[in-house]
mmCIF file of C-alpha atoms and ligand atoms in Angstrom:
data_model
loop_
_atom_site.group_PDB
_atom_site.id
_atom_site.type_symbol
_atom_site.label_atom_id
_atom_site.label_comp_id
_atom_site.label_asym_id
_atom_site.label_seq_id
_atom_site.Cartn_x
_atom_site.Cartn_y
_atom_site.Cartn_z
ATOM 1 C CA UNK A 211 106.862 141.132 265.877
ATOM 2 C CA UNK A 212 109.272 142.553 268.480
ATOM 3 C CA UNK A 213 112.309 144.228 267.017
ATOM 4 C CA UNK A 214 115.496 144.182 268.994
ATOM 5 C CA UNK A 215 116.558 147.421 270.701
ATOM 6 C CA UNK A 216 120.047 148.138 269.376
ATOM 7 C CA UNK A 217 120.322 151.896 269.720
ATOM 8 C CA UNK A 218 120.197 154.323 272.612
ATOM 9 C CA UNK A 219 119.860 158.093 272.769
ATOM 10 C CA UNK A 220 121.618 160.120 275.462
ATOM 11 C CA UNK A 221 120.297 163.689 275.571
ATOM 12 C CA UNK A 222 123.263 165.653 276.961
ATOM 13 C CA UNK A 223 122.622 169.139 275.614
ATOM 14 C CA UNK A 224 121.481 170.713 278.909
ATOM 15 C CA UNK A 225 123.303 173.724 280.321
ATOM 16 C CA UNK A 226 123.640 172.398 283.856
ATOM 17 C CA UNK A 227 122.828 175.776 285.403
ATOM 18 C CA UNK A 228 122.233 174.180 288.812
ATOM 19 C CA UNK A 229 125.918 173.350 289.000
ATOM 20 C CA UNK A 230 127.360 176.720 288.041
ATOM 21 C CA UNK A 231 130.128 177.752 288.306
ATOM 22 C CA UNK A 232 131.386 174.131 288.019
ATOM 23 C CA UNK A 233 129.636 173.733 284.675
ATOM 24 C CA UNK A 234 130.808 176.980 283.088
ATOM 25 C CA UNK A 235 133.500 175.202 281.053
ATOM 26 C CA UNK A 236 132.714 171.554 281.930
ATOM 27 C CA UNK A 237 129.622 169.624 280.776
ATOM 28 C CA UNK A 238 127.556 168.616 283.819
ATOM 29 C CA UNK A 239 127.579 165.033 282.486
ATOM 30 C CA UNK A 240 131.349 164.991 283.096
ATOM 31 C CA UNK A 241 131.051 165.727 286.820
ATOM 32 C CA UNK A 242 132.316 162.635 288.625
ATOM 33 C CA UNK A 243 130.431 160.338 290.936
ATOM 34 C CA UNK A 244 133.439 159.004 292.844
ATOM 35 C CA UNK A 245 135.833 158.661 289.890
ATOM 36 C CA UNK A 246 133.549 158.113 286.912
ATOM 37 C CA UNK A 247 131.712 160.861 285.045
ATOM 38 C CA UNK A 248 127.921 160.805 285.360
ATOM 39 C CA UNK A 249 127.498 160.001 281.656
ATOM 40 C CA UNK A 250 129.630 156.878 281.935
ATOM 41 C CA UNK A 251 127.154 155.280 284.347
ATOM 42 C CA UNK A 252 124.409 155.629 281.735
ATOM 43 C CA UNK A 253 126.629 154.319 278.927
ATOM 44 C CA UNK A 254 127.689 151.288 280.979
ATOM 45 C CA UNK A 255 124.055 150.593 281.837
ATOM 46 C CA UNK A 256 123.160 150.696 278.142
ATOM 47 C CA UNK A 257 126.058 148.373 277.280
ATOM 48 C CA UNK A 258 124.932 145.934 279.966
ATOM 49 C CA UNK A 259 121.469 145.922 278.393
ATOM 50 C CA UNK A 260 122.893 144.932 274.993
ATOM 51 C CA UNK A 261 122.880 148.355 273.288
ATOM 52 C CA UNK A 262 125.244 148.484 270.303
ATOM 53 C CA UNK A 263 124.889 152.059 269.026
ATOM 54 C CA UNK A 264 125.204 155.121 271.209
ATOM 55 C CA UNK A 265 123.702 158.395 270.024
ATOM 56 C CA UNK A 266 124.531 161.534 271.975
ATOM 57 C CA UNK A 267 122.470 164.655 271.479
ATOM 58 C CA UNK A 268 124.926 167.319 272.541
ATOM 59 C CA UNK A 269 125.272 171.084 272.334
ATOM 60 C CA UNK A 270 127.923 173.761 272.447
ATOM 61 C CA UNK A 271 130.688 173.220 274.980
ATOM 62 C CA UNK A 272 130.111 169.477 275.270
ATOM 63 C CA UNK A 273 133.155 168.202 273.396
ATOM 64 C CA UNK A 274 134.708 166.796 276.587
ATOM 65 C CA UNK A 275 132.075 164.038 276.339
ATOM 66 C CA UNK A 276 133.332 163.048 272.877
ATOM 67 C CA UNK A 277 136.930 163.053 274.093
ATOM 68 C CA UNK A 278 136.005 160.931 277.075
ATOM 69 C CA UNK A 279 134.713 158.064 274.940
ATOM 70 C CA UNK A 280 137.622 158.286 272.496
ATOM 71 C CA UNK A 281 141.278 157.189 272.515
ATOM 72 C CA UNK A 282 143.705 159.332 274.441
ATOM 73 C CA UNK A 283 146.993 158.212 272.916
ATOM 74 C CA UNK A 284 149.238 160.376 275.089
ATOM 75 C CA UNK A 285 147.517 159.197 278.259
ATOM 76 C CA UNK A 286 147.619 155.507 277.257
ATOM 77 C CA UNK A 287 151.286 155.831 276.251
ATOM 78 C CA UNK A 288 152.238 157.424 279.548
ATOM 79 C CA UNK A 289 150.276 154.918 281.644
ATOM 80 C CA UNK A 290 151.898 152.088 279.697
ATOM 81 C CA UNK A 291 155.410 153.461 280.174
ATOM 82 C CA UNK A 292 154.774 153.816 283.897
ATOM 83 C CA UNK A 293 153.346 150.264 284.103
ATOM 84 C CA UNK A 294 150.044 151.598 285.422
ATOM 85 C CA UNK A 295 148.108 148.721 283.914
ATOM 86 C CA UNK A 296 145.009 148.937 286.079
ATOM 87 C CA UNK A 297 144.498 152.598 285.194
ATOM 88 C CA UNK A 298 145.159 151.743 281.553
ATOM 89 C CA UNK A 299 142.461 149.077 281.662
ATOM 90 C CA UNK A 300 140.012 151.570 283.224
ATOM 91 C CA UNK A 301 140.707 154.122 280.511
ATOM 92 C CA UNK A 302 140.402 151.568 277.695
ATOM 93 C CA UNK A 303 137.194 150.030 278.991
ATOM 94 C CA UNK A 304 135.416 153.393 278.945
ATOM 95 C CA UNK A 305 135.960 153.743 275.188
ATOM 96 C CA UNK A 306 133.238 153.160 272.630
ATOM 97 C CA UNK A 307 134.213 151.189 269.560
ATOM 98 C CA UNK A 308 134.670 152.841 266.144
ATOM 99 C CA UNK A 309 131.352 153.332 264.396
ATOM 100 C CA UNK A 310 129.426 152.556 267.565
ATOM 101 C CA UNK A 311 128.961 156.164 268.538
ATOM 102 C CA UNK A 312 127.338 159.189 266.918
ATOM 103 C CA UNK A 313 127.014 162.782 268.033
ATOM 104 C CA UNK A 314 124.446 165.268 266.859
ATOM 105 C CA UNK A 315 123.695 168.712 268.205
ATOM 106 C CA UNK A 316 120.464 170.107 269.563
ATOM 107 C CA UNK A 317 120.818 173.621 268.254
ATOM 108 C CA UNK A 318 117.964 175.159 270.252
ATOM 109 C CA UNK A 319 117.080 174.393 273.869
ATOM 110 C CA UNK A 320 113.456 173.504 273.098
ATOM 111 C CA UNK A 321 113.026 170.649 275.566
ATOM 112 C CA UNK A 322 113.667 166.938 276.052
ATOM 113 C CA UNK A 323 111.227 165.955 273.290
ATOM 114 C CA UNK A 324 113.104 168.159 270.850
ATOM 115 C CA UNK A 325 116.460 166.678 271.922
ATOM 116 C CA UNK A 326 115.151 163.168 271.232
ATOM 117 C CA UNK A 327 113.678 164.290 267.901
ATOM 118 C CA UNK A 328 117.144 165.563 266.869
ATOM 119 C CA UNK A 329 118.294 161.903 266.848
ATOM 120 C CA UNK A 330 115.470 160.680 264.568
ATOM 121 C CA UNK A 331 117.569 160.117 261.436
ATOM 122 C CA UNK A 332 120.270 158.324 263.383
ATOM 123 C CA UNK A 333 117.677 155.993 264.889
ATOM 124 C CA UNK A 334 115.619 155.365 261.749
ATOM 125 C CA UNK A 335 112.668 153.005 261.804
ATOM 126 C CA UNK A 336 113.472 150.881 264.836
ATOM 127 C CA UNK A 337 112.823 150.871 268.573
ATOM 128 C CA UNK A 338 115.194 152.902 270.696
ATOM 129 C CA UNK A 339 116.226 153.238 274.319
ATOM 130 C CA UNK A 340 116.613 156.678 275.886
ATOM 131 C CA UNK A 341 118.715 157.247 278.994
ATOM 132 C CA UNK A 342 118.780 160.497 280.945
ATOM 133 C CA UNK A 343 122.200 160.539 282.535
ATOM 134 C CA UNK A 344 121.037 162.715 285.462
ATOM 135 C CA UNK A 345 119.232 159.671 286.823
ATOM 136 C CA UNK A 346 121.778 157.207 288.159
ATOM 137 C CA UNK A 347 120.287 153.925 289.347
ATOM 138 C CA UNK A 348 122.089 151.677 291.773
ATOM 139 C CA UNK A 349 120.758 148.133 291.398
ATOM 140 C CA UNK A 350 121.807 144.504 291.154
ATOM 141 C CA UNK A 351 120.438 144.213 287.618
ATOM 142 C CA UNK A 352 120.961 147.428 285.641
ATOM 143 C CA UNK A 353 117.643 149.274 285.233
ATOM 144 C CA UNK A 354 117.593 149.201 281.414
ATOM 145 C CA UNK A 355 118.331 145.472 281.484
ATOM 146 C CA UNK A 356 115.339 144.946 283.787
ATOM 147 C CA UNK A 357 113.258 146.820 281.213
ATOM 148 C CA UNK A 358 114.697 144.802 278.308
ATOM 149 C CA UNK A 359 113.544 141.611 280.001
ATOM 150 C CA UNK A 360 109.981 142.961 280.031
ATOM 151 C CA UNK A 361 110.417 144.201 276.458
ATOM 152 C CA UNK A 362 111.385 140.705 275.334
ATOM 153 C CA UNK A 363 108.069 139.440 276.765
ATOM 154 C CA UNK A 364 105.736 142.276 275.811
ATOM 155 C CA UNK A 365 107.333 144.544 273.207
ATOM 156 C CA UNK A 366 105.717 147.957 272.786
ATOM 157 C CA UNK A 367 106.783 150.970 274.812
ATOM 158 C CA UNK A 368 108.211 150.976 278.329
ATOM 159 C CA UNK A 369 109.156 153.632 280.862
ATOM 160 C CA UNK A 370 110.918 153.150 284.196
ATOM 161 C CA UNK A 371 108.700 154.243 287.089
ATOM 162 C CA UNK A 372 109.008 154.724 290.823
ATOM 163 C CA UNK A 373 106.790 156.063 293.578
ATOM 164 C CA UNK A 374 107.514 159.613 294.703
ATOM 165 C CA UNK A 375 106.065 161.793 297.440
ATOM 166 C CA UNK A 376 102.808 163.429 296.317
ATOM 167 C CA UNK A 377 104.136 166.968 296.649
ATOM 168 C CA UNK A 378 106.944 166.146 294.215
ATOM 169 C CA UNK A 379 104.781 165.220 291.216
ATOM 170 C CA UNK A 380 105.475 168.643 289.681
ATOM 171 C CA UNK A 381 109.070 167.528 289.017
ATOM 172 C CA UNK A 382 108.217 164.477 286.934
ATOM 173 C CA UNK A 383 106.235 162.871 284.177
ATOM 174 C CA UNK A 384 103.423 161.048 286.035
ATOM 175 C CA UNK A 385 101.667 157.844 285.011
ATOM 176 C CA UNK A 386 97.926 157.148 285.136
ATOM 177 C CA UNK A 387 98.165 153.445 285.971
ATOM 178 C CA UNK A 388 95.950 150.621 284.784
ATOM 179 C CA UNK A 389 96.300 146.915 285.524
ATOM 180 C CA UNK A 390 99.419 145.896 287.417
ATOM 181 C CA UNK A 391 101.138 142.533 287.187
ATOM 182 C CA UNK A 392 104.218 142.102 289.370
ATOM 183 C CA UNK A 393 106.417 144.997 288.382
ATOM 184 C CA UNK A 394 104.676 145.764 285.111
ATOM 185 C CA UNK A 395 102.089 148.533 285.173
ATOM 186 C CA UNK A 396 99.797 149.301 282.289
ATOM 187 C CA UNK A 397 100.091 152.990 281.354
ATOM 188 C CA UNK A 398 96.699 154.578 280.642
ATOM 189 C CA UNK A 399 97.860 158.173 280.631
ATOM 190 C CA UNK A 400 100.935 160.356 281.064
ATOM 191 C CA UNK A 401 101.121 163.946 282.303
ATOM 192 C CA UNK A 402 104.248 166.079 282.451
ATOM 193 C CA UNK A 403 104.911 167.825 285.766
ATOM 194 C CA UNK A 404 101.353 167.993 287.177
ATOM 195 C CA UNK A 405 100.612 169.785 290.445
ATOM 196 C CA UNK A 406 99.946 167.237 293.239
ATOM 197 C CA UNK A 407 96.161 167.919 293.128
ATOM 198 C CA UNK A 408 96.032 167.170 289.409
ATOM 199 C CA UNK A 409 98.436 164.208 289.374
ATOM 200 C CA UNK A 410 96.781 160.919 288.345
ATOM 201 C CA UNK A 411 99.066 158.995 290.775
ATOM 202 C CA UNK A 412 102.401 159.293 292.527
ATOM 203 C CA UNK A 413 104.125 157.023 289.992
ATOM 204 C CA UNK A 414 106.886 159.046 288.373
ATOM 205 C CA UNK A 415 108.709 158.355 285.129
ATOM 206 C CA UNK A 416 112.446 158.038 285.728
ATOM 207 C CA UNK A 417 114.888 158.677 282.879
ATOM 208 C CA UNK A 418 114.862 155.275 281.146
ATOM 209 C CA UNK A 419 112.647 154.598 278.150
ATOM 210 C CA UNK A 420 112.210 151.984 275.417
ATOM 211 C CA UNK A 421 110.104 153.496 272.664
ATOM 212 C CA UNK A 422 108.832 152.569 269.230
ATOM 213 C CA UNK A 423 109.821 154.864 266.342
ATOM 214 C CA UNK A 424 106.239 156.177 266.016
ATOM 215 C CA UNK A 425 107.164 158.562 268.838
ATOM 216 C CA UNK A 426 109.192 160.587 266.310
ATOM 217 C CA UNK A 427 106.063 161.253 264.229
ATOM 218 C CA UNK A 428 104.462 162.902 267.240
ATOM 219 C CA UNK A 429 107.621 164.798 268.183
ATOM 220 C CA UNK A 430 107.771 166.156 264.622
ATOM 221 C CA UNK A 431 104.631 168.193 265.310
ATOM 222 C CA UNK A 432 106.647 170.403 267.647
ATOM 223 C CA UNK A 433 103.738 170.824 270.059
ATOM 224 C CA UNK A 434 104.653 172.777 273.183
ATOM 225 C CA UNK A 435 103.735 171.419 276.604
ATOM 226 C CA UNK A 436 104.688 172.044 280.240
ATOM 227 C CA UNK A 437 107.064 174.983 280.642
ATOM 228 C CA UNK A 438 106.550 175.904 276.955
ATOM 229 C CA UNK A 439 108.874 173.043 275.970
ATOM 230 C CA UNK A 440 108.488 170.188 273.487
ATOM 231 C CA UNK A 441 107.936 167.358 275.939
ATOM 232 C CA UNK A 442 108.793 163.699 275.371
ATOM 233 C CA UNK A 443 105.975 162.842 277.785
ATOM 234 C CA UNK A 444 103.352 164.457 275.510
ATOM 235 C CA UNK A 445 104.580 162.562 272.431
ATOM 236 C CA UNK A 446 104.604 159.294 274.407
ATOM 237 C CA UNK A 447 101.055 159.962 275.618
ATOM 238 C CA UNK A 448 99.897 159.890 271.987
ATOM 239 C CA UNK A 449 101.073 156.264 271.675
ATOM 240 C CA UNK A 450 98.838 155.083 274.529
ATOM 241 C CA UNK A 451 95.891 153.057 273.255
ATOM 242 C CA UNK A 452 97.557 152.689 269.852
ATOM 243 C CA UNK A 453 100.502 150.537 270.952
ATOM 244 C CA UNK A 454 101.172 148.597 274.180
ATOM 245 C CA UNK A 455 102.554 150.942 276.855
ATOM 246 C CA UNK A 456 103.816 149.881 280.270
ATOM 247 C CA UNK A 457 105.729 151.189 283.251
ATOM 248 C CA UNK A 458 108.387 149.043 284.879
ATOM 249 C CA UNK A 459 108.599 149.442 288.643
ATOM 250 C CA UNK A 460 112.342 148.869 288.647
ATOM 251 C CA UNK A 461 114.342 147.403 291.497
ATOM 252 C CA UNK A 462 117.094 149.722 292.698
ATOM 253 C CA UNK A 463 117.808 153.118 294.178
ATOM 254 C CA UNK A 464 117.670 156.189 291.976
ATOM 255 C CA UNK A 465 119.807 159.267 292.499
ATOM 256 C CA UNK A 466 118.863 162.571 290.939
ATOM 257 C CA UNK A 467 122.230 163.898 289.832
ATOM 258 C CA UNK A 468 120.440 166.848 288.262
ATOM 259 C CA UNK A 469 120.306 168.377 291.756
ATOM 260 C CA UNK A 470 123.226 169.219 294.035
ATOM 261 C CA UNK A 471 121.941 167.207 296.971
ATOM 262 C CA UNK A 472 121.134 164.180 294.797
ATOM 263 C CA UNK A 473 124.595 164.376 293.266
ATOM 264 C CA UNK A 474 126.287 164.417 296.682
ATOM 265 C CA UNK A 475 124.012 161.577 297.847
ATOM 266 C CA UNK A 476 125.126 159.536 294.797
ATOM 267 C CA UNK A 477 128.774 160.203 295.569
ATOM 268 C CA UNK A 478 128.359 158.992 299.142
ATOM 269 C CA UNK A 479 126.343 155.905 298.176
ATOM 270 C CA UNK A 480 128.773 154.840 295.430
ATOM 271 C CA UNK A 481 131.823 155.504 297.605
ATOM 272 C CA UNK A 482 130.330 153.292 300.330
ATOM 273 C CA UNK A 483 130.096 150.458 297.780
ATOM 274 C CA UNK A 484 133.802 150.616 297.045
ATOM 275 C CA UNK A 485 135.822 148.096 299.077
ATOM 276 C CA UNK A 486 138.872 150.381 298.873
ATOM 277 C CA UNK A 487 136.949 153.344 300.338
ATOM 278 C CA UNK A 488 134.179 152.037 302.556
ATOM 279 C CA UNK A 489 135.974 152.016 305.928
ATOM 280 C CA UNK A 490 137.437 155.467 305.559
ATOM 281 C CA UNK A 491 134.108 156.794 304.284
ATOM 282 C CA UNK A 492 132.277 155.405 307.302
ATOM 283 C CA UNK A 493 134.783 157.102 309.634
ATOM 284 C CA UNK A 494 134.271 160.391 307.858
ATOM 285 C CA UNK A 495 130.476 160.149 307.833
ATOM 286 C CA UNK A 496 130.436 159.445 311.587
ATOM 287 C CA UNK A 497 131.947 162.884 312.101
ATOM 288 C CA UNK A 498 128.836 164.511 310.643
ATOM 289 C CA UNK A 499 126.302 162.786 312.890
HETATM 290 C C1 LIG B 132 112.522 164.710 282.599
HETATM 291 C C2 LIG B 132 111.181 164.270 282.001
HETATM 292 C C3 LIG B 132 110.237 163.806 283.096
HETATM 293 C C4 LIG B 132 110.901 162.711 283.924
HETATM 294 C C5 LIG B 132 112.258 163.193 284.466
HETATM 295 C C6 LIG B 132 112.996 162.038 285.144
HETATM 296 O O1 LIG B 132 112.302 165.879 283.360
HETATM 297 O O2 LIG B 132 110.623 165.344 281.276
HETATM 298 O O3 LIG B 132 109.055 163.313 282.525
HETATM 299 O O4 LIG B 132 110.043 162.344 284.989
HETATM 300 O O5 LIG B 132 113.089 163.696 283.416
HETATM 301 O O6 LIG B 132 114.184 162.451 285.711
HETATM 302 P P1 LIG B 132 113.509 166.874 283.799
HETATM 303 O O7 LIG B 132 114.148 166.244 284.998
HETATM 304 O O8 LIG B 132 114.429 166.975 282.633
HETATM 305 O O9 LIG B 132 112.841 168.170 284.147
#
């Protein structure tokens, strides 16, 4: 029987060293793409996919994320008094409802698998979505929603996948693919950050997952993988052959906001989609050609 996916984990404990000094006092997830913080794109995508409970795995210095999804009475008051109703609506719509959100801390930087494991008690014995906020996906149907549609048909475990250049496999979890039907690819193996010569394909896992709770049993073993870290990929690999496991070749364009260039690319792409900015943006971009 397929159980509904109600909860999502957002691992946001990372230090964001690539964005120093910007991230010295500001969580990298709060850097804006146009006028919305990176984390809000992931939260909105989860909401659009029907997620009802939002679990953030945070760390020291990340309290701005909690404030962002909470009431700001002074701000709302002031906007109201000044009749800035559109801004007020923007601020209110970014809030998460009482009891819908939980924060827990990853006390040691032991890897993505460890961050996910930190949320185990908040998830309990049910399937869960995981969204890595660094990956922003621009698409007609939000990426997690595309995956939910496949989940409704097949259940089991799903990861978002896309093709990457061979020489880039060392940056990703890579899928050993089996049978492919439309956009659904059977996953026969998973390797974290293989060198191009060792990579079983050029199909990379992008930061969207729907996983069964059995993954927590494997994460609990604390086995170290690539880079000496506890890898989510390794725990997921243990589910293959035991439970259905598929990759979803999602429709859409992915931006890697974990890198400076990817982050700037995302800002340009999202600004060009804004009717109030597009003409001016095009003028500006022409100057750089
Ligand atoms: C993480 C995962 C990796 C995945 C990637 C997607 O790596 O470990 O499997 O392909 O996210 O963005 P990271 O980017 O944290 O090194």
